[in-house]
Coordinates of C-alpha atoms in Angstrom, one line a residue:
M20 CA -0.2 -1.1 15.1
L21 CA 1.6 -4.5 14.8
T22 CA 5.1 -4.7 13.6
P23 CA 5.7 -6.2 10.1
D24 CA 6.8 -9.5 11.7
Q25 CA 3.7 -9.6 13.8
A26 CA 1.5 -8.9 10.8
R27 CA 3.2 -11.6 8.8
D28 CA 2.6 -14.1 11.7
R29 CA -1.1 -13.1 11.9
A30 CA -1.6 -13.7 8.2
A31 CA 0.2 -17.1 8.4
D32 CA -1.9 -18.1 11.4
I33 CA -5.2 -17.7 9.6
V34 CA -3.9 -19.7 6.7
T35 CA -2.9 -22.5 9.0
R36 CA -6.4 -22.4 10.5
A37 CA -8.0 -22.5 7.0
K38 CA -6.0 -25.6 6.1
A39 CA -7.1 -27.3 9.4
A40 CA -10.7 -26.5 8.6
G41 CA -10.6 -28.3 5.3
A42 CA -9.2 -25.9 2.7
D43 CA -6.9 -27.5 0.1
A44 CA -5.0 -24.2 -0.2
A45 CA -5.3 -20.7 1.1
D46 CA -3.7 -17.2 1.2
A47 CA -4.3 -14.3 3.5
V48 CA -3.6 -10.6 3.6
Y49 CA -3.2 -8.4 6.7
A50 CA -3.4 -4.7 6.1
A51 CA -3.2 -2.0 8.8
D52 CA -2.7 1.8 8.6
T53 CA -2.8 4.9 10.7
S54 CA -3.0 8.4 9.3
L55 CA -3.2 12.0 10.4
D56 CA -4.6 14.8 8.2
V57 CA -4.7 18.5 8.9
A58 CA -6.5 21.1 6.7
V59 CA -6.5 24.8 6.9
R60 CA -8.4 27.5 5.0
L61 CA -7.9 31.2 4.9
G62 CA -5.3 30.9 7.7
A63 CA -7.6 29.1 10.1
L64 CA -7.6 25.5 11.1
E65 CA -10.5 23.7 9.3
D66 CA -10.1 20.0 10.2
V67 CA -7.9 17.6 12.0
G68 CA -8.5 13.9 11.4
R69 CA -6.8 10.8 12.6
S70 CA -7.7 7.3 11.5
E71 CA -6.6 3.8 12.4
S72 CA -7.7 0.6 10.7
A73 CA -6.7 -3.1 10.5
E74 CA -8.3 -5.7 8.2
L75 CA -7.6 -9.3 7.4
G76 CA -8.6 -11.0 4.1
L77 CA -8.7 -14.8 3.6
R78 CA -9.0 -16.6 0.3
V79 CA -9.5 -20.4 0.4
F80 CA -9.6 -23.1 -2.2
V81 CA -11.5 -26.4 -2.1
G82 CA -10.4 -28.1 -5.3
K83 CA -11.0 -25.6 -8.1
R84 CA -13.6 -23.8 -6.1
S85 CA -12.7 -20.7 -4.1
A86 CA -14.1 -18.0 -1.8
S87 CA -12.8 -14.8 -0.3
V88 CA -13.9 -13.2 3.0
S89 CA -12.5 -10.2 5.0
T90 CA -13.0 -8.7 8.4
S91 CA -12.0 -5.8 10.6
D92 CA -12.9 -7.8 13.7
L93 CA -9.7 -9.6 14.6
S94 CA -10.9 -11.2 17.8
H95 CA -10.3 -15.0 18.2
D96 CA -14.0 -15.9 17.9
A97 CA -14.5 -13.7 14.8
L98 CA -11.5 -15.2 13.0
A99 CA -12.6 -18.7 13.8
A100 CA -16.1 -17.9 12.3
L101 CA -14.4 -16.3 9.3
V102 CA -12.4 -19.5 8.6
E103 CA -15.5 -21.7 8.8
R104 CA -17.5 -19.3 6.7
A105 CA -14.9 -19.1 4.0
V106 CA -14.5 -22.9 3.7
A107 CA -18.2 -23.4 3.5
M108 CA -18.6 -20.7 0.8
A109 CA -15.8 -22.3 -1.2
R110 CA -17.5 -25.7 -1.2
E111 CA -20.6 -24.1 -2.8
A112 CA -18.8 -21.9 -5.3
P113 CA -18.6 -22.6 -9.0
E114 CA -15.4 -24.2 -10.3
D115 CA -12.8 -22.1 -11.9
A116 CA -10.2 -24.0 -14.0
W117 CA -7.7 -21.1 -13.8
A118 CA -7.9 -20.2 -10.1
G119 CA -5.2 -21.1 -7.6
L120 CA -2.1 -19.8 -5.8
A121 CA 1.0 -18.7 -7.6
P122 CA 3.4 -21.4 -8.8
A123 CA 5.3 -22.6 -5.7
E124 CA 8.6 -22.7 -7.6
R125 CA 8.2 -19.0 -8.5
L126 CA 7.7 -17.7 -4.9
M127 CA 10.1 -15.2 -3.5
H128 CA 12.6 -16.7 -1.0
G129 CA 15.1 -15.1 1.2
A130 CA 15.3 -11.6 2.5
P131 CA 13.2 -9.0 0.5
P132 CA 15.1 -6.1 -1.2
L133 CA 15.7 -3.1 1.0
L134 CA 13.7 -0.2 -0.5
D135 CA 13.7 2.3 2.3
L136 CA 10.0 2.7 2.3
D137 CA 9.5 3.3 6.1
D138 CA 10.7 6.7 7.3
L139 CA 10.1 5.8 10.9
A140 CA 12.4 2.7 10.6
Q141 CA 15.2 5.0 9.4
G142 CA 15.1 7.3 12.3
G143 CA 12.4 9.7 11.1
E144 CA 10.1 11.2 13.7
E145 CA 6.3 10.9 13.7
A146 CA 4.7 14.1 12.4
S147 CA 2.8 16.0 15.0
P148 CA -0.5 17.8 14.3
S149 CA 1.1 21.1 15.0
A150 CA 3.9 20.4 12.5
L151 CA 1.4 19.4 9.8
R152 CA -0.6 22.5 10.5
D153 CA 2.4 24.7 10.2
A154 CA 3.3 23.2 6.8
A155 CA -0.3 23.4 5.5
E156 CA -0.5 27.1 6.6
A157 CA 2.8 27.9 5.0
A158 CA 1.7 26.4 1.7
E159 CA -1.6 28.2 1.7
D160 CA -0.1 31.5 2.7
A161 CA 2.4 31.3 -0.2
A162 CA -0.4 30.5 -2.6
R163 CA -2.6 33.4 -1.4
A164 CA 0.4 35.8 -1.6
V165 CA 0.5 35.3 -5.4
A166 CA -0.9 38.5 -7.0
G167 CA -4.2 37.7 -8.6
V168 CA -5.3 34.9 -6.2
T169 CA -8.7 35.8 -4.9
N170 CA -9.8 32.9 -2.7
S171 CA -8.6 29.7 -1.3
E172 CA -9.8 26.1 -1.0
G173 CA -7.1 25.6 1.6
G174 CA -3.9 23.9 2.4
S175 CA -3.5 20.4 3.7
A176 CA -0.8 18.1 5.1
S177 CA -0.9 14.4 5.9
A178 CA 1.2 11.6 7.4
A179 CA 0.4 7.9 7.2
R180 CA 2.0 4.6 8.0
S181 CA 0.9 1.2 6.6
I182 CA 1.7 -2.4 7.2
W183 CA 1.0 -5.0 4.5
A184 CA 1.5 -8.8 5.0
L185 CA 0.9 -11.8 2.8
A186 CA 1.0 -15.5 3.7
T187 CA 0.2 -18.6 1.5
S188 CA -0.3 -22.2 2.4
H189 CA 2.5 -23.3 0.1
G190 CA 5.4 -21.6 1.7
F191 CA 5.3 -17.8 1.5
A192 CA 5.0 -15.4 4.4
A193 CA 6.4 -11.8 4.4
A194 CA 5.4 -8.2 5.3
Y195 CA 6.7 -4.7 4.9
A196 CA 5.9 -1.2 6.2
T197 CA 5.6 2.1 4.3
T198 CA 5.2 5.7 5.3
G199 CA 3.7 8.4 3.2
Y200 CA 3.6 12.2 3.6
G201 CA 1.7 14.8 1.6
L202 CA 1.4 18.6 1.3
S203 CA -0.9 20.6 -0.9
A204 CA -2.5 23.9 -1.6
S205 CA -5.5 24.8 -3.8
V206 CA -6.5 28.3 -4.6
L207 CA -8.8 30.3 -7.0
A208 CA -8.2 33.3 -9.2
G209 CA -10.5 35.7 -11.0
E210 CA -13.9 37.0 -9.9
G211 CA -17.5 35.7 -9.7
G212 CA -18.6 33.1 -12.2
A213 CA -15.3 33.4 -14.0
M214 CA -13.2 32.1 -11.1
V215 CA -10.7 29.3 -11.9
R216 CA -9.0 26.9 -9.6
D217 CA -5.6 25.1 -9.6
Y218 CA -3.4 23.3 -7.2
A219 CA 0.0 21.9 -6.4
Y220 CA 1.1 19.1 -4.1
S221 CA 4.1 17.0 -3.1
S222 CA 3.9 13.3 -2.0
K223 CA 6.9 11.4 -0.6
R224 CA 7.8 8.3 1.5
H225 CA 10.1 10.4 3.7
R226 CA 8.9 13.6 5.3
R227 CA 12.3 15.4 4.8
A228 CA 12.0 14.8 1.0
L229 CA 8.7 16.8 0.7
E230 CA 9.0 20.0 -1.3
N231 CA 9.2 23.3 0.6
P232 CA 5.7 24.5 1.5
T233 CA 6.4 27.9 -0.1
E234 CA 7.4 26.4 -3.4
I235 CA 4.2 24.3 -3.4
G236 CA 2.0 27.2 -2.6
T237 CA 3.6 29.6 -5.0
R238 CA 3.3 27.0 -7.8
A239 CA -0.4 26.6 -7.0
G240 CA -1.0 30.3 -7.0
N241 CA 0.8 30.9 -10.3
R242 CA -1.1 28.0 -11.9
A243 CA -4.4 29.5 -10.9
V244 CA -3.6 33.0 -12.0
A245 CA -2.4 31.8 -15.4
R246 CA -5.8 30.3 -16.1
V247 CA -7.9 33.5 -15.6
N248 CA -10.1 34.7 -18.5
P249 CA -9.7 31.7 -20.8
G250 CA -10.5 32.0 -24.5
R251 CA -11.8 29.5 -27.0
L252 CA -9.9 27.3 -29.5
A253 CA -10.8 27.0 -33.1
S254 CA -11.9 23.5 -33.9
G255 CA -9.9 21.1 -36.2
P256 CA -7.0 18.8 -36.3
M257 CA -3.9 20.0 -34.4
S258 CA -0.9 19.0 -32.3
V259 CA -1.8 18.5 -28.6
V260 CA 0.9 18.7 -25.9
F261 CA 0.2 17.1 -22.6
D262 CA 1.6 18.5 -19.4
P263 CA 3.2 15.8 -17.2
R264 CA 0.4 16.2 -14.7
V265 CA -2.2 14.8 -17.2
G266 CA 0.0 13.0 -19.6
S267 CA 0.4 10.1 -17.1
S268 CA -3.2 9.2 -17.8
L269 CA -2.1 7.9 -21.2
L270 CA 0.0 5.3 -19.5
G271 CA -3.0 4.3 -17.4
H272 CA -4.9 3.5 -20.6
L273 CA -1.9 1.5 -21.9
I274 CA -1.8 -0.6 -18.7
G275 CA -5.5 -1.2 -18.7
A276 CA -5.1 -2.6 -22.3
I277 CA -2.3 -5.0 -21.5
S278 CA -3.5 -6.4 -18.2
G279 CA -4.2 -10.1 -18.0
Q280 CA -8.0 -9.8 -17.5
A281 CA -8.4 -7.5 -20.6
I282 CA -6.5 -10.0 -22.7
T283 CA -8.2 -13.1 -21.4
R284 CA -11.6 -11.5 -21.9
K285 CA -10.6 -10.1 -25.3
T286 CA -11.6 -6.6 -24.3
S287 CA -8.5 -4.7 -25.2
F288 CA -7.7 -2.5 -28.2
L289 CA -4.2 -4.0 -28.1
L290 CA -5.3 -7.6 -28.1
D291 CA -3.0 -8.7 -30.9
A292 CA -0.2 -6.2 -30.3
L293 CA 2.3 -8.3 -28.2
G294 CA 5.7 -8.1 -29.8
T295 CA 4.7 -5.4 -32.3
Q296 CA 5.5 -1.7 -32.7
V297 CA 2.9 0.2 -30.6
F298 CA 4.8 3.5 -30.1
S299 CA 7.5 5.2 -32.1
S300 CA 11.0 3.9 -31.5
A301 CA 11.6 7.1 -29.3
V302 CA 9.3 5.7 -26.6
T303 CA 10.3 3.4 -23.8
V304 CA 8.0 2.7 -20.8
L305 CA 9.6 1.2 -17.7
D306 CA 8.2 -0.3 -14.4
D307 CA 10.6 -0.3 -11.4
P308 CA 9.3 -1.8 -8.2
H309 CA 12.8 -1.5 -6.7
L310 CA 13.0 2.3 -6.8
P311 CA 14.4 3.4 -3.4
H312 CA 11.6 5.1 -1.4
G313 CA 9.4 5.1 -4.5
L314 CA 5.7 5.9 -4.0
R315 CA 4.8 2.5 -5.5
S316 CA 7.8 0.4 -4.7
R317 CA 7.2 -3.0 -3.2
P318 CA 9.5 -6.0 -2.4
F319 CA 7.1 -8.7 -3.7
D320 CA 3.8 -8.8 -5.6
G321 CA 0.3 -9.7 -4.3
E322 CA 0.8 -13.4 -4.8
G323 CA 4.3 -13.6 -3.2
L324 CA 6.3 -13.6 -6.4
P325 CA 9.5 -11.6 -6.6
V326 CA 9.4 -8.3 -8.6
S327 CA 12.0 -6.7 -10.8
P328 CA 12.4 -3.8 -13.1
M329 CA 11.2 -4.4 -16.6
A330 CA 10.7 -2.5 -19.9
I331 CA 7.0 -2.8 -20.9
I332 CA 7.6 -0.8 -24.0
D333 CA 11.1 -1.0 -25.4
A334 CA 11.9 1.4 -28.2
G335 CA 8.2 1.4 -29.1
M336 CA 7.8 -2.4 -29.0
L337 CA 5.2 -4.0 -26.6
E338 CA 7.3 -6.5 -24.7
A339 CA 4.8 -8.2 -22.3
W340 CA 1.3 -8.6 -20.9
L341 CA 0.9 -7.9 -17.2
L342 CA -0.2 -11.2 -15.7
D343 CA -1.3 -12.5 -12.4
S344 CA -1.2 -16.3 -12.0
A345 CA -4.8 -16.9 -13.0
S346 CA -4.6 -15.0 -16.3
A347 CA -1.1 -16.4 -17.0
R348 CA -2.5 -20.0 -16.7
Q349 CA -5.3 -19.1 -19.0
L350 CA -2.9 -17.7 -21.6
G351 CA -0.4 -20.5 -21.2
L352 CA 2.2 -18.0 -20.0
E353 CA 4.2 -17.2 -16.8
P354 CA 3.0 -14.6 -14.2
T355 CA 5.0 -11.4 -14.5
G356 CA 5.1 -10.3 -10.8
H357 CA 2.4 -7.7 -11.3
A358 CA -0.3 -9.3 -9.1
A359 CA -2.0 -6.8 -6.8
R360 CA -4.2 -7.7 -3.8
G361 CA -6.6 -6.0 -1.5
V362 CA -8.0 -7.6 1.6
G363 CA -11.0 -8.9 -0.4
G364 CA -11.3 -10.8 -3.6
A365 CA -8.8 -12.4 -6.0
P366 CA -5.7 -10.7 -7.2
G367 CA -5.7 -8.3 -10.1
V368 CA -2.7 -6.6 -11.7
S369 CA -1.0 -3.4 -11.1
T370 CA 2.3 -1.7 -12.0
S371 CA 4.7 -0.1 -9.5
N372 CA 6.7 3.0 -10.3
L373 CA 5.7 3.3 -13.9
H374 CA 7.3 5.9 -16.1
M375 CA 8.0 6.9 -19.7
A376 CA 11.7 7.5 -20.3
A377 CA 12.7 11.0 -21.2
G378 CA 13.2 11.9 -24.8
D379 CA 15.9 14.0 -26.4
L380 CA 14.3 17.4 -26.8
P381 CA 13.4 20.1 -24.2
P382 CA 9.7 21.0 -24.2
E383 CA 10.4 24.4 -25.9
T384 CA 12.0 22.6 -28.8
L385 CA 9.3 20.0 -28.9
I386 CA 6.7 22.7 -29.6
A387 CA 8.8 25.1 -31.6
D388 CA 7.4 24.0 -34.9
I389 CA 3.7 24.0 -33.8
A390 CA 2.0 26.8 -35.7
S391 CA -1.4 26.2 -34.0
G392 CA -1.9 23.8 -31.1
V393 CA -2.8 23.4 -27.5
L394 CA -1.0 22.6 -24.2
V395 CA -3.4 20.5 -22.1
T396 CA -3.1 21.0 -18.3
E397 CA -6.4 19.6 -17.2
L398 CA -8.5 16.6 -18.5
I399 CA -12.2 16.2 -17.7
G400 CA -14.4 13.2 -17.9
M401 CA -13.5 9.6 -18.9
G402 CA -14.6 9.2 -22.5
V403 CA -12.2 6.3 -23.3
N404 CA -13.3 3.0 -24.8
G405 CA -10.8 0.3 -23.7
V406 CA -12.1 -2.1 -26.4
T407 CA -11.8 0.1 -29.4
G408 CA -9.2 2.6 -28.2
D409 CA -11.5 5.5 -29.0
Y410 CA -10.5 8.6 -26.9
S411 CA -12.5 11.7 -26.2
R412 CA -12.1 13.9 -23.2
G413 CA -12.9 17.5 -22.1
A414 CA -9.8 19.6 -21.5
A415 CA -8.4 23.0 -20.5
G416 CA -5.0 24.5 -21.0
F417 CA -3.1 27.0 -23.1
R418 CA -3.0 27.9 -26.7
I419 CA 0.2 27.3 -28.7
E420 CA 0.8 29.8 -31.4
N421 CA 3.9 29.8 -33.7
G422 CA 5.8 27.6 -31.3
V423 CA 5.0 29.7 -28.2
V424 CA 2.6 28.9 -25.3
T425 CA 0.2 31.9 -25.0
G426 CA -3.1 32.5 -23.3
P427 CA -5.4 30.1 -21.4
V428 CA -8.2 28.2 -23.2
A429 CA -11.0 26.1 -21.8
E430 CA -14.2 24.2 -22.7
F431 CA -12.8 22.1 -25.6
T432 CA -12.6 18.4 -26.4
I433 CA -9.6 16.4 -27.6
A434 CA -10.3 13.2 -29.5
G435 CA -8.5 10.5 -31.4
N436 CA -7.8 6.8 -31.1
L437 CA -5.2 5.5 -28.7
K438 CA -3.6 3.3 -31.3
D439 CA -2.9 6.4 -33.5
M440 CA -2.1 8.6 -30.5
F441 CA 0.5 6.1 -29.3
R442 CA 2.2 6.0 -32.7
E443 CA 2.3 9.8 -33.0
L444 CA 3.6 10.4 -29.4
T445 CA 6.9 12.1 -28.8
P446 CA 8.3 12.6 -25.3
A447 CA 10.3 15.6 -24.2
N448 CA 13.3 15.4 -21.9
D449 CA 11.8 16.9 -18.7
L450 CA 10.9 13.7 -16.8
E451 CA 10.6 14.2 -13.1
F452 CA 9.6 11.6 -10.5
R453 CA 6.7 13.3 -8.6
Y454 CA 3.8 10.9 -8.8
G455 CA 3.1 7.2 -8.9
I456 CA 3.1 7.3 -12.7
N457 CA 5.5 9.8 -14.3
V458 CA 5.9 11.0 -17.8
P459 CA 7.7 14.0 -19.4
T460 CA 5.9 16.5 -21.5
I461 CA 4.2 14.6 -24.4
R462 CA 3.4 15.8 -27.9
I463 CA 0.8 14.0 -30.1
D464 CA 0.2 15.2 -33.6
G465 CA -3.0 14.9 -35.6
M466 CA -5.6 14.9 -32.7
T467 CA -9.1 16.4 -33.3
V468 CA -9.9 19.4 -31.2
A469 CA -13.5 20.6 -30.9
S470 CA -14.4 23.9 -29.1
G471 CA -17.4 23.8 -26.8

């Protein structure tokens, strides 16, 4: 794998070639990764996989016309043909008044922030297949040791390293490396057709930061056993409490509704909500690309703009759309540093380490006054309308009776409208940074529950 500096130079070189071939402007992405995955099941090695890939994507502009091409063939002849093809395609493409590179005056200059994303650069050792197998076996063994676990889908461990580089024809060229490590276990409890499954995992930038395999396995086993012999809920309006594992999906719906493309296309249920109260004043949603060794930290965005922490929701108020340069131009606004790029196509938008700030109450207090409700630990299906905000998803979890979480329940649907759900949302104080999007336990009153 190339070093970040080599990757940066490769992206810059293809941009220079595109300009020489007749492009008015261009940008290029170089992305490479290597990964190692080990899976075990019932104490035996089931799979070992290693992959390596490197791709280069080029976007060129001829006037207001543009084209994007990508390749994994990085030979000299292939890249020469790629450049010629991209410029020829752009000349035949339809005009787009909003397309173009990011504003030159907004580009990041100077050294990028140090985010500690590359374990190997900090003295960490590459993970060996045997070390990954030992960790996967330990996680699965701990899960299978939980009383009531009857079968296993296995344990797995992984290690990966990636390089990402971006260069533009108007003065930006930079790259960075990241590492990622994962460890998981998935087991079943119960018998026959009544078996239930659950899992636990840990994902970190630094291998030493991974949770202990025994803790991961034990949590997976306990979760599965707790779900055995689920009952049914009565249908009707009630309070729904979202476990942090599934509550993060609510922020996903928020981000989809405030992304630049949704706003420019007028396909968002929050189309007229900028600067208004969307949540209660108890809710703040933050995006922090500078979180040290964060799972989604990054030193710059997909167009070369600097990134910085920001409050998307501040005390319930919607503070900003998330804009790349094209959507910002169309709306007459400034890009927000949320552009995201793959090796192909134009930029979209994405958040980094998104999270909902912790509230004031522990989860036990948050549910103490719920006479009849449900704690949701699994969501099924994607019945969410991004235009109207209508929300309906299958779910499973645990009954709440007189302020206490009791037995498991399954095969029910929770429904509402995201506008109403956001206004009724109350966060607990148990925020932990485990995933790319993190939330505390969340309570939403007045949802409709229908038993299957």
